[in-house]
Coordinates of C-alpha atoms in Angstrom, one line a residue:
X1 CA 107.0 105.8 111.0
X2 CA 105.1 106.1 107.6
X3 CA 102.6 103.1 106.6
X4 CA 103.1 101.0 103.4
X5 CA 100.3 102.9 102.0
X6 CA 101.8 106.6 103.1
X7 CA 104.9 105.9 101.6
X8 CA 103.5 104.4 98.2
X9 CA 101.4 107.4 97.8
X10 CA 104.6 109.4 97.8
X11 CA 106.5 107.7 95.0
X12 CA 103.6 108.0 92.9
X13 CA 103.5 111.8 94.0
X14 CA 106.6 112.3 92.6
X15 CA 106.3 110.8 89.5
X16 CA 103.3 113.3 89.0
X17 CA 106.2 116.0 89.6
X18 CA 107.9 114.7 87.1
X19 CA 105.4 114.8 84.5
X20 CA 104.2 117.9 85.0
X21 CA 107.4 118.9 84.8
X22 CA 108.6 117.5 82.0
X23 CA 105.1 118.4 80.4
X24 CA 105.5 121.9 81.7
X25 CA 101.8 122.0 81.3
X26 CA 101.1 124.8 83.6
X27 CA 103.7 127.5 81.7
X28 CA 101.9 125.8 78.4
X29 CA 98.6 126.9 79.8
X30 CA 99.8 129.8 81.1
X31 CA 101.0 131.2 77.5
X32 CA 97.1 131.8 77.1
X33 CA 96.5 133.3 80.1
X34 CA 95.1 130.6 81.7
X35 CA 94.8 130.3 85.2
X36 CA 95.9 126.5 86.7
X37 CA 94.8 124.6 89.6
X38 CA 95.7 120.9 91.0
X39 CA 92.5 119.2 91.8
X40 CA 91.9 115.6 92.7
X41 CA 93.3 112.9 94.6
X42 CA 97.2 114.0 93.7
X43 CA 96.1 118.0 95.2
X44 CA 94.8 115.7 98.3
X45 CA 98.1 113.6 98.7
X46 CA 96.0 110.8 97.9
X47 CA 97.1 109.4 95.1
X48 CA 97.1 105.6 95.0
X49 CA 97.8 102.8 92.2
X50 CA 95.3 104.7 89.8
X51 CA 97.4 106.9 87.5
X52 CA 95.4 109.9 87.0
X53 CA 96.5 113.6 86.8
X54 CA 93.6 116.4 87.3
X55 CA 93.6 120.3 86.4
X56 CA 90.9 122.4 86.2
X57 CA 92.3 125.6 83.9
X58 CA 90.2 128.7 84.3
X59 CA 90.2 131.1 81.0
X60 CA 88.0 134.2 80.2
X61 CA 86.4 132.4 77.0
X62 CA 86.1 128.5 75.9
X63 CA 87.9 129.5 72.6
X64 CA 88.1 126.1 70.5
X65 CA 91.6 127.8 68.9
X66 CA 93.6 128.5 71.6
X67 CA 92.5 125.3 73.6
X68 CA 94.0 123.3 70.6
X69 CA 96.9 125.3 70.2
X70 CA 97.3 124.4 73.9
X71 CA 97.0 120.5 73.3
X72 CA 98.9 120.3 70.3
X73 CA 102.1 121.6 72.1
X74 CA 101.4 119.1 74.6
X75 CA 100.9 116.0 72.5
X76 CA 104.0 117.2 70.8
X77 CA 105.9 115.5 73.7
X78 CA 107.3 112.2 72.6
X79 CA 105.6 110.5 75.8
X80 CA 102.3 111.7 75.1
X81 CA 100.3 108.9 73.1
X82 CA 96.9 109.5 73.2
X83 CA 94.1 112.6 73.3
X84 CA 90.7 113.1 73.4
X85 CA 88.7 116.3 73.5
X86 CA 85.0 116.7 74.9
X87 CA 82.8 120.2 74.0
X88 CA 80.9 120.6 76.9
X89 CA 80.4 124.5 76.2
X90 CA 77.0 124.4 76.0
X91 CA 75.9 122.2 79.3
X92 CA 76.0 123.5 82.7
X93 CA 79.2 122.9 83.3
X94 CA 80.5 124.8 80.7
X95 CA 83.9 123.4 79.5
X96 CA 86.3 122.1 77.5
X97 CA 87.1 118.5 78.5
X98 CA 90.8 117.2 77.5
X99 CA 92.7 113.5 78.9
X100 CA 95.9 112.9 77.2
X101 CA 98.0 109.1 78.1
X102 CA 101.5 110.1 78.8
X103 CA 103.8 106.7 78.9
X104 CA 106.2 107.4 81.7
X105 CA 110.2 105.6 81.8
X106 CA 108.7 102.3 83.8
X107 CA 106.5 102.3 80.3
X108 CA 103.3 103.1 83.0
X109 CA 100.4 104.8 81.4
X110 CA 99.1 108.3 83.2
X111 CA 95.7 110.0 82.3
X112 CA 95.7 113.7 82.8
X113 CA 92.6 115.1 82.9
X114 CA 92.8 119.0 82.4
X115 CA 89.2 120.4 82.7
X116 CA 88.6 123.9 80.8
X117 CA 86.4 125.9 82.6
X118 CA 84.7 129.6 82.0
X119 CA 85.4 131.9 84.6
X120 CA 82.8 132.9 86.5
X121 CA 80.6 130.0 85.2
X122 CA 78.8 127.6 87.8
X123 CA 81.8 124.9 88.7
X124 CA 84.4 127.7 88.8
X125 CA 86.6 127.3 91.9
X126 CA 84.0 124.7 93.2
X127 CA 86.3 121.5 93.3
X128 CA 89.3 123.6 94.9
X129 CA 86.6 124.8 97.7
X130 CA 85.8 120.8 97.8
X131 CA 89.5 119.5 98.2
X132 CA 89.7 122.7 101.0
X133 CA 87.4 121.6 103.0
X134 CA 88.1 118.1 103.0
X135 CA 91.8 119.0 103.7
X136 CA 90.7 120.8 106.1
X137 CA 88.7 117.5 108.1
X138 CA 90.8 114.8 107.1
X139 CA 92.6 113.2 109.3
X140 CA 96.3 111.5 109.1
X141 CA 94.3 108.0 110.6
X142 CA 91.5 108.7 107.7
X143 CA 93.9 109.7 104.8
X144 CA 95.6 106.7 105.9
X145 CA 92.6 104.5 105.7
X146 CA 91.6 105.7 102.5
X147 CA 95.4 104.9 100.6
X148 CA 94.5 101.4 101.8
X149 CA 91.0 100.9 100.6
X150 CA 92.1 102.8 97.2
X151 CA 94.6 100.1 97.7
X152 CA 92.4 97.3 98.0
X153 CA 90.0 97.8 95.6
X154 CA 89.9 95.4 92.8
X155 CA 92.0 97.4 89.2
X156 CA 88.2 96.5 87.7
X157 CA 86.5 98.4 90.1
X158 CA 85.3 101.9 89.6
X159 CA 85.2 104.1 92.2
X160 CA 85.4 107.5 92.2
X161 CA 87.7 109.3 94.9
X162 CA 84.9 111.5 96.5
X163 CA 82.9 108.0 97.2
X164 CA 86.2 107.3 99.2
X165 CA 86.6 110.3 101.0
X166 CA 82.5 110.7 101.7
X167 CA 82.7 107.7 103.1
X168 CA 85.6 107.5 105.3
X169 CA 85.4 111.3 106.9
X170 CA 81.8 111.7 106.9
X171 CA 80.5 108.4 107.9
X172 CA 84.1 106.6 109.2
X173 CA 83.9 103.3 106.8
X174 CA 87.3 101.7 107.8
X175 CA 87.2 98.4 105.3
X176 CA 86.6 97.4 102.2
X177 CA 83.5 95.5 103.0
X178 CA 81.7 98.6 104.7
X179 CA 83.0 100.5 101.6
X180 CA 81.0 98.4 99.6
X181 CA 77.9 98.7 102.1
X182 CA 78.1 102.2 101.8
X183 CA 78.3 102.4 98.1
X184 CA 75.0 100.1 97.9
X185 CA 73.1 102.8 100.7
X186 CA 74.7 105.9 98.1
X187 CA 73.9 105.9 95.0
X188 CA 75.1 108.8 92.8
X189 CA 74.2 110.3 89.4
X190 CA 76.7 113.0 88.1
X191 CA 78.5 115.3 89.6
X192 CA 79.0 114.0 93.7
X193 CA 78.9 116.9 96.3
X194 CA 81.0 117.0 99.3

């Protein structure tokens, strides 16, 4: 039988379906010639109470045109209401960064995060390796333990879900308290490797 926490996890899975879906972002980035990937907690089946979509979208150039183009069709939807745009073509990770708010039908507010990235440039395909190999180690007691700490941690609490799965597969935190602990013993600037 499937925990609380299992089975709330896959409501909110499907609800990501159906934006996407209704979004038809991937065919939208597509039209470019874009490549799309799922990354992040919904890619992990560990989506929780946070409402948060992530892509990363692979394209030959960061061309500021056809990126817009791209976003425009998408805030055309009448549930999209807001966007925000970050040039990061010129750091290290060299990328376009866009989060649009799509109000879904139970008037809940998603962030999708879709993450422009150069081919061939430093990050690409790194965060699909990441979500690989912690598929790959994670097990159904540990996924389980992370939906429940994601769970219990406080709406005004910021946690990032790497810190989660970091702590729980690689050094078997199993409450909230010891979550804590950890987080005090780990500090992170940036970009956290798995």
């Amino acid at each position: 039988m499937k925990s609380n926490y299992i089975l709330q996890s896959e409501i909110q899975l499907q609800k990501v379906r159906k934006i996407i879906q209704s979004l038809n972002i991937v065919k939208v980035w597509e039209n470019i010639g874009a490549t799309v990937n799922q990354v992040g907690s919904v890619k992990l089946g560990l989506l929780a109470k946070h409402r948060d979509i992530d892509f990363h979208i692979y394209t030959d150039e960061l061309n500021t045109k056809e990126s817009f183009d791209v976003i425009a069709a998408l805030c055309a939807h009448p549930r999209v209401k807001k966007c925000e745009f970050n040039n990061l073509a010129d750091t290290e990770e060299n990328c376009f960064e866009w989060h649009i708010w799509y109000k879904d039908e139970q008037n809940d507010l998603w962030q999708i995060d879709m993450i422009q990235i150069k081919r061939g440039t430093q990050y690409d395909g790194y965060f699909e390796n990441v979500a690989t190999q912690i598929l790959s180690q994670m097990t159904p007691v540990q996924k389980e333990t992370i939906l429940k700490l994601k769970y219990e941690t406080p709406d005004n609490t910021k946690i990032s879900g790497i810190e989660y799965y970091k702590a729980v597969i690689q050094d078997n935190v199993q409450t909230y308290e010891e979550l804590l602990n950890w987080r005090k013993k780990h500090s992170y600037a940036g970009i956290i490797e798995w």
